[in-house]
Short mmCIF file of C-alpha atoms in Angstrom, two decimals:
data_model
loop_
_atom_site.label_atom_id
_atom_site.label_comp_id
_atom_site.label_asym_id
_atom_site.label_seq_id
_atom_site.Cartn_x
_atom_site.Cartn_y
_atom_site.Cartn_z
CA UNK A 16 0.00 0.00 0.00
CA UNK A 17 1.72 3.14 -1.28
CA UNK A 18 1.37 6.28 0.81
CA UNK A 19 -0.25 9.42 -0.63
CA UNK A 20 -1.04 12.97 0.42
CA UNK A 21 -0.55 13.58 4.10
CA UNK A 22 -0.40 9.84 4.77
CA UNK A 23 3.26 8.87 5.04
CA UNK A 24 2.72 5.18 5.69
CA UNK A 25 -0.03 2.54 5.67
CA UNK A 26 0.53 -0.75 7.43
CA UNK A 27 -1.67 -3.78 7.93
CA UNK A 28 -2.91 -4.47 11.45
CA UNK A 29 -4.29 -7.97 11.59
CA UNK A 30 -6.93 -9.26 9.20
CA UNK A 31 -9.49 -6.52 9.81
CA UNK A 32 -7.66 -3.24 10.35
CA UNK A 33 -5.09 -0.90 8.86
CA UNK A 34 -3.04 1.86 10.42
CA UNK A 35 -2.37 5.22 8.81
CA UNK A 36 0.63 7.33 9.85
CA UNK A 37 0.65 11.02 8.97
CA UNK A 38 3.43 13.32 7.88
CA UNK A 39 4.07 16.92 8.76
CA UNK A 40 6.90 19.26 9.63
CA UNK A 41 5.80 19.10 13.23
CA UNK A 42 3.80 16.81 15.45
CA UNK A 43 1.12 19.50 15.44
CA UNK A 44 0.79 19.23 11.65
CA UNK A 45 0.75 15.44 11.59
CA UNK A 46 -1.87 15.48 14.35
CA UNK A 47 -4.02 17.95 12.40
CA UNK A 48 -3.85 15.73 9.34
CA UNK A 49 -4.96 12.83 11.53
CA UNK A 50 -7.90 14.87 12.88
CA UNK A 51 -8.97 15.88 9.37
CA UNK A 52 -8.98 12.29 8.18
CA UNK A 53 -10.86 11.18 11.25
CA UNK A 54 -13.45 13.87 10.76
CA UNK A 55 -13.93 12.84 7.16
CA UNK A 56 -14.09 9.13 7.96
CA UNK A 57 -16.74 9.84 10.59
CA UNK A 58 -18.90 11.73 8.15
CA UNK A 59 -18.55 8.95 5.56
CA UNK A 60 -19.14 6.20 8.05
CA UNK A 61 -22.42 7.82 9.08
CA UNK A 62 -23.76 7.51 5.53
CA UNK A 63 -25.57 4.46 4.17
CA UNK A 64 -23.37 1.94 2.43
CA UNK A 65 -20.33 2.69 4.55
CA UNK A 66 -21.20 0.48 7.48
CA UNK A 67 -17.89 -1.32 6.98
CA UNK A 68 -16.14 1.29 9.14
CA UNK A 69 -16.27 -0.41 12.54
CA UNK A 70 -14.00 1.77 14.65
CA UNK A 71 -11.48 4.59 14.16
CA UNK A 72 -8.92 5.17 16.89
CA UNK A 73 -6.73 8.27 16.48
CA UNK A 74 -3.53 9.00 18.35
CA UNK A 75 -0.67 11.52 18.02
CA UNK A 76 0.21 10.93 14.38
CA UNK A 77 -1.65 7.73 13.61
CA UNK A 78 -5.15 6.50 12.92
CA UNK A 79 -6.33 2.92 13.27
CA UNK A 80 -9.22 1.95 11.01
CA UNK A 81 -11.03 -1.26 11.91
CA UNK A 82 -13.28 -2.59 9.15
CA UNK A 83 -15.95 -5.26 8.85
CA UNK A 84 -14.04 -8.18 7.38
CA UNK A 85 -17.23 -9.74 6.05
CA UNK A 86 -18.01 -6.71 3.91
CA UNK A 87 -14.63 -5.51 2.67
CA UNK A 88 -10.90 -6.24 2.62
CA UNK A 89 -7.86 -4.01 3.12
CA UNK A 90 -7.58 -3.33 -0.64
CA UNK A 91 -11.10 -1.96 -0.69
CA UNK A 92 -10.31 0.25 2.28
CA UNK A 93 -7.12 1.49 0.63
CA UNK A 94 -8.95 2.39 -2.59
CA UNK A 95 -11.70 4.14 -0.67
CA UNK A 96 -9.10 6.22 1.16
CA UNK A 97 -7.50 7.15 -2.15
CA UNK A 98 -10.85 8.31 -3.51
CA UNK A 99 -11.60 10.27 -0.38
CA UNK A 100 -8.22 11.96 -0.52
CA UNK A 101 -9.42 14.14 -3.39
CA UNK A 102 -12.47 15.17 -1.37
CA UNK A 103 -10.24 15.94 1.60
CA UNK A 104 -8.64 18.63 -0.57
CA UNK A 105 -11.98 19.99 -1.67
CA UNK A 106 -13.60 19.69 1.71
CA UNK A 107 -14.30 23.00 3.27
CA UNK A 108 -12.17 23.20 6.34
CA UNK A 109 -14.80 25.23 8.21
CA UNK A 110 -16.72 22.11 9.00
CA UNK A 111 -13.76 20.54 10.70
CA UNK A 112 -12.78 23.75 12.44
CA UNK A 113 -16.30 24.06 13.81
CA UNK A 114 -15.99 20.67 15.48
CA UNK A 115 -13.06 21.93 17.56
CA UNK A 116 -14.10 22.97 21.05
CA UNK A 117 -12.26 25.36 23.36
CA UNK A 118 -12.03 24.83 27.11
CA UNK A 119 -10.61 26.75 30.04
CA UNK A 120 -9.80 24.49 32.96
CA UNK A 121 -9.32 26.00 36.43
CA UNK A 122 -6.44 24.57 38.46
CA UNK A 123 -5.63 24.93 42.16
CA UNK A 124 -1.86 24.78 41.71
CA UNK A 125 0.04 23.31 44.63
CA UNK A 126 -3.03 21.58 46.12
CA UNK A 127 -1.73 19.32 48.88
CA UNK A 128 -3.09 16.10 47.36
CA UNK A 129 -1.29 16.71 44.06
CA UNK A 130 1.86 18.72 44.56
CA UNK A 131 5.17 17.88 42.91
CA UNK A 132 6.02 21.57 42.36
CA UNK A 133 9.27 21.20 44.34
CA UNK A 134 10.34 18.28 42.22
CA UNK A 135 9.34 20.01 38.97
CA UNK A 136 11.21 23.08 40.15
CA UNK A 137 14.32 20.95 40.70
CA UNK A 138 13.97 19.21 37.33
CA UNK A 139 13.39 22.41 35.34
CA UNK A 140 15.35 24.97 37.42
CA UNK A 141 12.23 27.17 37.33
CA UNK A 142 10.62 28.95 40.28
CA UNK A 143 7.18 27.63 41.25
CA UNK A 144 5.53 30.88 40.12
CA UNK A 145 7.23 30.54 36.72
CA UNK A 146 6.04 26.96 36.36
CA UNK A 147 2.45 28.08 36.98
CA UNK A 148 2.88 31.12 34.73
CA UNK A 149 4.17 28.94 31.88
CA UNK A 150 1.47 26.32 32.33
CA UNK A 151 -1.29 28.96 32.22
CA UNK A 152 0.29 31.05 29.47
CA UNK A 153 -0.46 28.93 26.45
CA UNK A 154 -3.03 26.99 24.49
CA UNK A 155 -2.66 23.24 24.47
CA UNK A 156 -4.07 20.93 21.88
CA UNK A 157 -5.58 17.56 22.72
CA UNK A 158 -3.45 15.19 20.65
CA UNK A 159 -5.10 11.99 21.75
CA UNK A 160 -7.53 10.53 24.27
CA UNK A 161 -6.67 7.14 25.71
CA UNK A 162 -5.04 5.12 28.48
CA UNK A 163 -8.23 5.52 30.52
CA UNK A 164 -11.69 6.93 29.73
CA UNK A 165 -11.40 10.69 29.21
CA UNK A 166 -7.62 10.85 29.71
CA UNK A 167 -6.51 13.57 27.23
CA UNK A 168 -2.89 13.87 26.17
CA UNK A 169 -2.27 17.58 25.60
CA UNK A 170 0.77 19.24 24.11
CA UNK A 171 3.21 20.52 23.62
CA UNK A 172 4.72 21.98 26.75
CA UNK A 173 7.40 24.62 26.19
CA UNK A 174 10.89 23.07 26.31
CA UNK A 175 11.60 24.94 29.56
CA UNK A 176 8.85 23.00 31.30
CA UNK A 177 9.77 19.62 29.87
CA UNK A 178 10.47 17.14 32.66
CA UNK A 179 10.92 13.40 32.98
CA UNK A 180 8.40 11.07 34.55
CA UNK A 181 8.81 9.99 38.16
CA UNK A 182 11.44 7.31 38.72
CA UNK A 183 8.75 5.01 40.05
CA UNK A 184 5.06 5.55 39.31
CA UNK A 185 2.62 6.34 42.12
CA UNK A 186 0.10 3.67 43.00
CA UNK A 187 -2.60 6.28 43.23
CA UNK A 188 -2.88 9.68 41.59
CA UNK A 189 -6.04 11.48 42.72
CA UNK A 190 -8.93 12.27 40.40
CA UNK A 191 -8.53 15.74 38.90
CA UNK A 192 -4.74 15.83 39.28
CA UNK A 193 -3.13 18.10 36.67
CA UNK A 194 0.13 16.60 35.56
CA UNK A 195 3.07 16.99 33.21
CA UNK A 196 5.54 14.54 31.70
CA UNK A 197 7.99 15.05 28.85
CA UNK A 198 6.26 17.65 26.69
CA UNK A 199 2.72 16.66 27.59
CA UNK A 200 0.14 17.67 30.13
CA UNK A 201 -3.06 15.97 31.27
CA UNK A 202 -5.80 15.87 33.89
CA UNK A 203 -6.38 12.46 35.54
CA UNK A 204 -10.10 11.67 35.04
CA UNK A 205 -10.22 9.27 38.01
CA UNK A 206 -7.99 7.86 40.75
CA UNK A 207 -5.41 5.74 38.99
CA UNK A 208 -1.76 4.74 39.05
CA UNK A 209 0.51 7.18 37.24
CA UNK A 210 4.06 8.38 36.83
CA UNK A 211 3.54 12.01 35.84
CA UNK A 212 4.59 15.08 37.86
CA UNK A 213 1.62 16.67 39.60
CA UNK A 214 1.02 20.42 39.57
CA UNK A 215 -2.37 20.72 41.24
CA UNK A 216 -6.04 19.82 41.10
CA UNK A 217 -8.75 20.66 38.59
CA UNK A 218 -12.34 20.60 39.92
CA UNK A 219 -13.97 20.06 36.50
CA UNK A 220 -14.89 16.40 35.89
CA UNK A 221 -13.13 14.96 32.83
CA UNK A 222 -15.92 12.44 32.26
CA UNK A 223 -19.38 13.93 32.52
CA UNK A 224 -22.90 12.58 32.80
CA UNK A 225 -23.59 9.44 30.77
CA UNK A 226 -19.86 8.71 30.55
CA UNK A 227 -19.18 11.35 27.95
CA UNK A 228 -15.62 12.67 28.18
CA UNK A 229 -15.17 16.44 28.30
CA UNK A 230 -12.22 16.57 25.91
CA UNK A 231 -11.85 15.12 22.43
CA UNK A 232 -8.80 14.93 20.19
CA UNK A 233 -8.35 18.26 18.42
CA UNK A 234 -9.86 20.37 21.22
CA UNK A 235 -7.97 23.42 22.53
CA UNK A 236 -7.38 23.81 26.27
CA UNK A 237 -6.02 26.60 28.45
CA UNK A 238 -5.47 26.37 32.19
CA UNK A 239 -6.22 29.14 34.67
CA UNK A 240 -5.01 29.43 38.22
CA UNK A 241 -7.57 29.43 41.05
CA UNK A 242 -7.19 29.63 44.82
CA UNK A 243 -8.06 26.97 47.35
CA UNK A 244 -11.28 28.76 48.30
CA UNK A 245 -12.31 29.08 44.66
CA UNK A 246 -11.64 25.35 44.31
CA UNK A 247 -13.82 24.61 47.33
CA UNK A 248 -16.53 26.96 46.01
CA UNK A 249 -16.49 25.16 42.71
CA UNK A 250 -17.44 21.92 44.43
CA UNK A 251 -19.97 23.67 46.66
CA UNK A 252 -21.57 25.48 43.70
CA UNK B 18 -37.27 -13.28 37.52
CA UNK B 19 -34.36 -13.15 39.93
CA UNK B 20 -31.18 -15.06 39.38
CA UNK B 21 -29.30 -15.19 42.65
CA UNK B 22 -25.60 -15.83 42.88
CA UNK B 23 -25.14 -18.58 45.48
CA UNK B 24 -21.43 -18.91 44.73
CA UNK B 25 -19.58 -16.57 42.40
CA UNK B 26 -16.73 -18.89 41.43
CA UNK B 27 -13.27 -17.37 40.90
CA UNK B 28 -14.04 -14.43 38.67
CA UNK B 29 -17.39 -14.05 37.00
CA UNK B 30 -18.84 -11.06 35.29
CA UNK B 31 -21.54 -9.77 32.94
CA UNK B 32 -20.48 -9.29 29.32
CA UNK B 33 -22.11 -8.38 26.05
CA UNK B 34 -20.44 -7.66 22.70
CA UNK B 35 -18.59 -4.72 24.21
CA UNK B 36 -18.26 -0.98 23.68
CA UNK B 37 -18.34 0.13 20.08
CA UNK B 38 -16.84 3.33 18.73
CA UNK B 39 -15.70 4.37 22.22
CA UNK B 40 -12.00 3.57 22.06
CA UNK B 41 -11.22 7.09 20.87
CA UNK B 42 -12.63 8.31 24.20
CA UNK B 43 -10.36 5.96 26.13
CA UNK B 44 -12.92 3.24 26.90
CA UNK B 45 -11.52 -0.21 26.37
CA UNK B 46 -13.23 -2.41 23.80
CA UNK B 47 -14.40 -4.94 26.44
CA UNK B 48 -16.68 -7.83 25.43
CA UNK B 49 -16.41 -11.59 25.81
CA UNK B 50 -12.90 -13.06 25.92
CA UNK B 51 -14.16 -16.03 23.90
CA UNK B 52 -16.50 -14.44 21.34
CA UNK B 53 -17.36 -17.74 19.72
CA UNK B 54 -18.61 -19.42 22.90
CA UNK B 55 -20.48 -16.22 23.84
CA UNK B 56 -22.40 -16.20 20.54
CA UNK B 57 -23.27 -19.88 20.79
CA UNK B 58 -24.54 -19.47 24.34
CA UNK B 59 -26.98 -16.74 23.30
CA UNK B 60 -28.07 -18.58 20.19
CA UNK B 61 -28.72 -21.84 22.04
CA UNK B 62 -30.69 -20.02 24.76
CA UNK B 63 -32.81 -18.34 22.04
CA UNK B 64 -31.46 -14.92 22.94
CA UNK B 65 -30.73 -12.05 20.55
CA UNK B 66 -27.07 -11.69 19.53
CA UNK B 67 -25.95 -8.90 21.84
CA UNK B 68 -27.80 -10.05 24.98
CA UNK B 69 -25.72 -9.88 28.16
CA UNK B 70 -24.34 -13.20 29.30
CA UNK B 71 -22.29 -14.49 32.22
CA UNK B 72 -18.58 -15.10 31.67
CA UNK B 73 -17.55 -17.48 34.41
CA UNK B 74 -14.24 -18.73 35.78
CA UNK B 75 -14.32 -21.36 38.50
CA UNK B 76 -17.55 -22.93 39.67
CA UNK B 77 -20.56 -20.64 39.71
CA UNK B 78 -23.77 -21.60 41.41
CA UNK B 79 -27.07 -19.80 40.75
CA UNK B 80 -30.67 -20.08 41.95
CA UNK B 81 -33.53 -19.24 39.57
CA UNK B 82 -36.73 -17.77 41.00
CA UNK B 83 -38.76 -18.80 37.94
CA UNK B 84 -38.70 -21.44 35.25
CA UNK B 85 -36.50 -20.35 32.37
CA UNK B 86 -34.30 -21.27 29.44
CA UNK B 87 -30.50 -21.35 29.60
CA UNK B 88 -27.46 -22.63 27.68
CA UNK B 89 -23.86 -23.21 28.73
CA UNK B 90 -20.87 -23.13 26.38
CA UNK B 91 -17.08 -22.76 26.46
CA UNK B 92 -14.00 -24.93 26.72
CA UNK B 93 -14.71 -28.18 28.62
CA UNK B 94 -17.87 -26.69 30.08
CA UNK B 95 -19.88 -28.61 32.68
CA UNK B 96 -23.48 -27.92 33.64
CA UNK B 97 -25.47 -29.29 36.57
CA UNK B 98 -29.07 -28.66 37.50
CA UNK B 99 -29.91 -29.55 41.11
CA UNK B 100 -26.71 -31.59 41.25
CA UNK B 101 -27.31 -33.73 38.19
CA UNK B 102 -25.17 -33.34 35.10
CA UNK B 103 -26.85 -31.92 31.98
CA UNK B 104 -25.82 -31.81 28.34
CA UNK B 105 -23.94 -28.65 27.38
CA UNK B 106 -24.12 -26.60 24.17
CA UNK B 107 -27.85 -27.23 24.27
CA UNK B 108 -31.09 -25.38 25.00
CA UNK B 109 -31.81 -26.27 28.63
CA UNK B 110 -35.06 -25.75 30.53
CA UNK B 111 -34.89 -25.12 34.25
CA UNK B 112 -37.68 -25.01 36.82
CA UNK B 113 -38.54 -22.53 39.52
CA UNK B 114 -36.03 -22.65 42.43
CA UNK B 115 -33.60 -24.86 40.50
CA UNK B 116 -29.93 -24.58 41.42
CA UNK B 117 -27.64 -24.38 38.40
CA UNK B 118 -23.89 -25.04 38.60
CA UNK B 119 -21.61 -24.04 35.74
CA UNK B 120 -17.87 -24.63 35.53
CA UNK B 121 -15.08 -25.90 33.29
CA UNK B 122 -13.22 -29.15 33.76
CA UNK B 123 -10.10 -27.13 33.12
CA UNK B 124 -9.60 -24.60 35.91
CA UNK B 125 -9.06 -21.10 34.51
CA UNK B 126 -11.07 -21.61 31.32
CA UNK B 127 -14.05 -19.37 30.67
CA UNK B 128 -17.55 -20.69 30.34
CA UNK B 129 -20.60 -18.74 29.23
CA UNK B 130 -24.09 -19.01 30.63
CA UNK B 131 -26.86 -17.39 28.63
CA UNK B 132 -30.26 -16.88 30.25
CA UNK B 133 -33.24 -16.17 28.00
CA UNK B 134 -34.90 -12.81 28.50
CA UNK B 135 -34.31 -9.13 28.88
CA UNK B 136 -31.55 -8.42 31.34
CA UNK B 137 -32.35 -5.53 33.65
CA UNK B 138 -28.78 -4.33 33.84
CA UNK B 139 -27.84 -0.78 33.04
CA UNK B 140 -25.51 0.06 30.19
CA UNK B 141 -22.61 2.44 30.49
CA UNK B 142 -20.94 3.89 27.41
CA UNK B 143 -23.25 1.72 25.30
CA UNK B 144 -22.57 -1.65 26.86
CA UNK B 145 -23.41 -3.79 29.88
CA UNK B 146 -19.81 -5.03 30.07
CA UNK B 147 -18.09 -4.98 33.43
CA UNK B 148 -14.63 -3.39 33.30
CA UNK B 149 -13.07 -3.38 36.76
CA UNK B 150 -10.25 -0.97 35.87
CA UNK B 151 -12.70 1.60 34.49
CA UNK B 152 -15.29 1.17 37.28
CA UNK B 153 -17.89 0.51 34.59
CA UNK B 154 -20.78 -1.95 34.39
CA UNK B 155 -21.75 -4.76 36.72
CA UNK B 156 -25.05 -4.94 38.59
CA UNK B 157 -24.08 -2.05 40.86
CA UNK B 158 -22.73 -0.01 37.93
CA UNK B 159 -19.34 0.44 39.57
CA UNK B 160 -17.28 -2.14 37.70
CA UNK B 161 -17.47 -4.77 40.41
CA UNK B 162 -17.51 -8.37 39.25
CA UNK B 163 -20.28 -10.63 40.54
CA UNK B 164 -20.33 -11.37 44.27
CA UNK B 165 -22.11 -13.98 46.35
CA UNK B 166 -25.78 -13.10 46.93
CA UNK B 167 -25.88 -10.61 44.05
CA UNK B 168 -29.21 -10.77 42.25
CA UNK B 169 -29.64 -10.33 38.50
CA UNK B 170 -33.09 -9.26 37.34
CA UNK B 171 -34.20 -10.73 34.03
CA UNK B 172 -37.59 -10.33 32.40
CA UNK B 173 -38.12 -13.76 30.93
CA UNK B 174 -40.81 -14.94 28.58
CA UNK B 175 -43.92 -16.67 29.95
CA UNK B 176 -43.43 -20.34 30.71
CA UNK B 177 -46.40 -21.10 28.44
CA UNK B 178 -44.32 -20.05 25.49
CA UNK B 179 -41.43 -22.41 26.22
CA UNK B 180 -43.09 -25.08 24.11
CA UNK B 181 -42.62 -22.85 21.08
CA UNK B 182 -38.88 -22.94 21.53
CA UNK B 183 -37.13 -25.75 19.75
CA UNK B 184 -34.32 -27.63 21.38
CA UNK B 185 -31.09 -26.45 19.82
CA UNK B 186 -27.99 -28.54 20.28
CA UNK B 187 -24.58 -28.03 18.76
CA UNK B 188 -23.09 -31.47 18.02
CA UNK B 189 -19.70 -32.18 19.62
CA UNK B 190 -17.86 -32.32 16.29
CA UNK B 191 -19.13 -28.84 15.37
CA UNK B 192 -17.89 -27.19 18.54
CA UNK B 193 -14.90 -24.90 18.40
CA UNK B 194 -11.58 -26.67 18.78
CA UNK B 195 -9.65 -25.11 21.66
CA UNK B 196 -6.59 -27.37 21.34
CA UNK B 197 -3.32 -25.58 21.96
CA UNK B 198 -1.34 -27.87 19.66
CA UNK B 199 -2.12 -26.19 16.33
CA UNK B 200 0.07 -23.09 15.97
CA UNK B 201 -1.58 -19.71 16.51
CA UNK B 202 -1.78 -17.68 13.32
CA UNK B 203 -0.20 -14.26 13.26
CA UNK B 204 -0.63 -11.61 10.58
CA UNK B 205 2.51 -9.46 10.43
CA UNK B 206 1.89 -5.77 10.80
CA UNK B 207 2.47 -2.64 12.86
CA UNK B 208 6.24 -2.32 13.58
CA UNK B 209 7.15 -5.71 12.09
CA UNK B 210 9.86 -4.02 9.97
CA UNK B 211 11.74 -3.30 13.20
CA UNK B 212 11.92 -6.96 14.16
CA UNK B 213 14.89 -8.68 12.49
CA UNK B 214 14.44 -11.76 10.30
CA UNK B 215 16.24 -13.74 12.96
CA UNK B 216 13.77 -12.49 15.53
CA UNK B 217 10.82 -13.53 13.40
CA UNK B 218 12.39 -16.94 12.85
CA UNK B 219 12.87 -17.34 16.59
CA UNK B 220 9.27 -16.31 17.14
CA UNK B 221 7.85 -18.99 14.85
CA UNK B 222 10.32 -21.69 15.86
CA UNK B 223 9.91 -21.42 19.60
CA UNK B 224 7.48 -22.77 22.11
CA UNK B 225 5.94 -20.15 24.37
CA UNK B 226 4.36 -20.82 27.73
CA UNK B 227 1.22 -19.04 28.88
CA UNK B 228 2.40 -17.31 32.06
CA UNK B 229 0.37 -16.78 35.23
CA UNK B 230 0.16 -13.07 34.27
CA UNK B 231 -2.94 -13.31 32.17
CA UNK B 232 -6.09 -11.28 32.54
CA UNK B 233 -8.72 -9.57 30.46
CA UNK B 234 -6.19 -6.91 29.39
CA UNK B 235 -3.50 -9.18 28.05
CA UNK B 236 -1.81 -12.58 28.04
CA UNK B 237 1.87 -12.48 28.90
CA UNK B 238 3.90 -15.33 27.45
CA UNK B 239 7.34 -16.58 28.43
CA UNK B 240 9.91 -18.04 26.07
CA UNK B 241 12.61 -16.90 23.66
CA UNK B 242 12.95 -13.11 23.63
CA UNK B 243 12.08 -11.30 20.40
CA UNK B 244 12.88 -7.65 21.13
CA UNK B 245 12.66 -5.13 18.27
CA UNK B 246 15.27 -2.55 17.35
CA UNK B 247 12.85 0.26 18.12
CA UNK B 248 13.60 2.09 21.36
CA UNK B 249 10.98 4.81 21.41
CA UNK B 250 7.76 5.33 19.56
CA UNK B 251 4.63 7.42 19.93
CA UNK B 252 1.66 5.83 21.58
CA UNK B 253 -0.83 4.48 19.09
CA UNK B 254 -4.01 2.40 18.97
CA UNK B 255 -3.74 -1.22 20.04
CA UNK B 256 -5.95 -3.64 18.13
CA UNK B 257 -7.41 -6.84 19.58
CA UNK B 258 -4.90 -9.71 19.44
CA UNK B 259 -1.92 -7.37 18.92
CA UNK B 260 1.39 -8.95 19.85
CA UNK B 261 3.15 -6.33 21.88
CA UNK B 262 6.80 -6.78 22.74
CA UNK B 263 8.27 -4.70 25.58
CA UNK B 264 12.07 -4.32 25.84
CA UNK B 265 12.42 -7.63 27.76
CA UNK B 266 11.37 -9.40 24.54
CA UNK B 267 8.57 -11.43 26.15
CA UNK B 268 5.39 -11.08 24.05
CA UNK B 269 2.11 -9.88 25.51
CA UNK B 270 -1.01 -10.57 23.49
CA UNK B 271 -3.52 -7.79 23.97
CA UNK B 272 -7.05 -8.86 24.80
CA UNK B 273 -10.53 -7.37 25.29
CA UNK B 274 -9.93 -4.98 28.21
CA UNK B 275 -6.58 -3.71 26.89
CA UNK B 276 -5.76 -0.03 27.20
CA UNK B 277 -6.68 1.83 24.01
CA UNK B 278 -3.24 3.36 23.33
CA UNK B 279 0.24 2.09 24.00
CA UNK B 280 3.84 2.77 23.09
CA UNK B 281 5.45 -0.67 22.84
CA UNK B 282 6.40 -2.09 19.43
CA UNK B 283 4.04 -4.69 18.01
CA UNK B 284 4.94 -7.55 15.69
CA UNK B 285 1.46 -8.16 14.32
CA UNK B 286 -1.93 -9.46 15.35
CA UNK B 287 -3.50 -12.85 15.92
CA UNK B 288 -6.03 -14.15 13.43
CA UNK B 289 -9.39 -13.13 15.00
CA UNK B 290 -10.43 -16.79 15.38
CA UNK B 291 -7.30 -17.49 17.39
CA UNK B 292 -8.12 -14.70 19.85
CA UNK B 293 -10.99 -16.82 21.18
CA UNK B 294 -8.71 -19.86 21.27
CA UNK B 295 -5.99 -18.00 23.15
CA UNK B 296 -8.55 -16.70 25.65
CA UNK B 297 -9.18 -20.30 26.65
CA UNK B 298 -5.55 -21.24 27.29
CA UNK B 299 -4.50 -21.41 30.93
CA UNK B 300 -1.13 -20.78 32.62
CA UNK B 301 1.41 -23.47 31.83
CA UNK B 302 -0.05 -24.39 28.47
CA UNK B 303 2.43 -24.28 25.59
CA UNK B 304 1.72 -22.59 22.31
CA UNK B 305 3.54 -21.76 19.10
CA UNK B 306 3.04 -19.33 16.25
CA UNK B 307 3.02 -19.36 12.49
CA UNK B 308 2.78 -16.35 10.18
CA UNK B 309 -0.29 -16.10 8.01
CA UNK B 310 -0.90 -14.04 4.92
CA UNK B 311 -3.53 -11.29 5.25
CA UNK B 312 -5.69 -12.78 2.46
CA UNK B 313 -5.55 -16.22 3.96
CA UNK B 314 -6.55 -14.88 7.35
CA UNK B 315 -9.55 -13.15 5.85
CA UNK B 316 -10.49 -16.28 3.90
CA UNK B 317 -10.35 -18.36 7.07
CA UNK B 318 -12.61 -15.92 8.90
CA UNK B 319 -15.10 -15.75 6.00
CA UNK B 320 -15.22 -19.53 5.75
CA UNK B 321 -15.78 -19.81 9.49
CA UNK B 322 -18.60 -17.26 9.39
CA UNK B 323 -20.23 -19.01 6.47
CA UNK B 324 -20.19 -22.35 8.24
CA UNK B 325 -21.49 -20.66 11.37
CA UNK B 326 -24.45 -19.07 9.56
CA UNK B 327 -25.26 -22.37 7.88
CA UNK B 328 -25.12 -24.25 11.19
CA UNK B 329 -27.38 -21.71 12.82
CA UNK B 330 -29.88 -22.02 10.00
CA UNK B 331 -29.92 -25.80 10.41
CA UNK B 332 -30.38 -25.56 14.17
CA UNK B 333 -32.90 -22.72 14.17
#
């Protein structure tokens, strides 16, 4: 299967799936290409006659397409993708842009239950205030959702804030913990084991009513600093 | 009707076909470990395809508050009603207050018990599947597996109508062959280019042992190491049956409750039919692998499905 367009590689994954890898000068570009393809596949899959699309699972620069083996084979999928490529060019980008949601997530930085600020300060040689200032200063993009329901991998942290995972993972990171590792940041949707450095707590649930996650791949997120009493009020309100 | 758990066995839970289209939100696929036995159980109990069903390890004992229709399937499955052995892979009628025991002769294998009717269990993220790690599903909705004295509510059909149900039985020779001695078929894919030819040769020429570290997420094998040359890679989607190889070279085959994304190199995926077969292997069993062409894998699945549909038509 020869690559084309923004797809740099296609590889088989078992009898009933293929994986697409995307190209781009940056991870951001490759991820955008992935989101565009996903968006298009979703709109095609919702139409009659395309029920062979069973599941699409995007990640940083890759997209897994699982198909119904009884209806089609990988050659059929490949040819369909080639045909759709031309429409991807023609497709009005507005549609896809509209699907992108923006979120501002409040964070009580340095909350006792989730505070590795000293360690992050040591790893990055930044003052605590600078760490918070950097973390709240920029827009992050959700590159992928996975690992656990509603766990959104966001990036990319500025190089200055890049720091390695903990030497040994914690058995329990509290729900709502805002964390960083390498050049990524995330909010833990529920209590779980984890090896990321914790900056504070976010009171907004990452998985809402009816198990619908707040964040989806492609969404834009900014963090804002709140005080302990604002955090408490959030729960009270 | 109430179905009361008298004894839960080792690890028993409610499953249906699993969560569809939710992996992008981080929900694991879930679903029956042995899809084939799950489907037969529902078919033989006259249930619709995606009806919830019990996946049982160990010996489970249940009391039925009403007469109803059940079927038990799975590797070396055993069924008893009020202490007396009953045929398996067959439509079975039970009476009010009957005690039903289901187990496998081979400890650690999964057996499926389908009970005719509408299960009054809530769905989360589109499925009744219990996923402990995600605190989803189960009769309390918190991901807990079945416990002693739990009660499952099922709206069954009126006993009067039982006579309209034909007795379906899957003959022994038509049942799925769970033997470990035929090699498991692997379709190369994913990062296979980063596994050397020698590595691949080792993989198909070695005997691997199913380790005690097996669960609904994955089956860890022990044997000759087959590490890839790839040291880092970005996390990406993990498909069912993917053969993931961490730096220690010991393969882990990813199963139903696997995490959705992962960053270890993968050599390929099992043929879908062999996923059910692997699910029924227990620690200490020895298995081997053979590579299979993509087209051949698809042909084998299509042939299997065709025979399955034909069998169902004959039995219906």
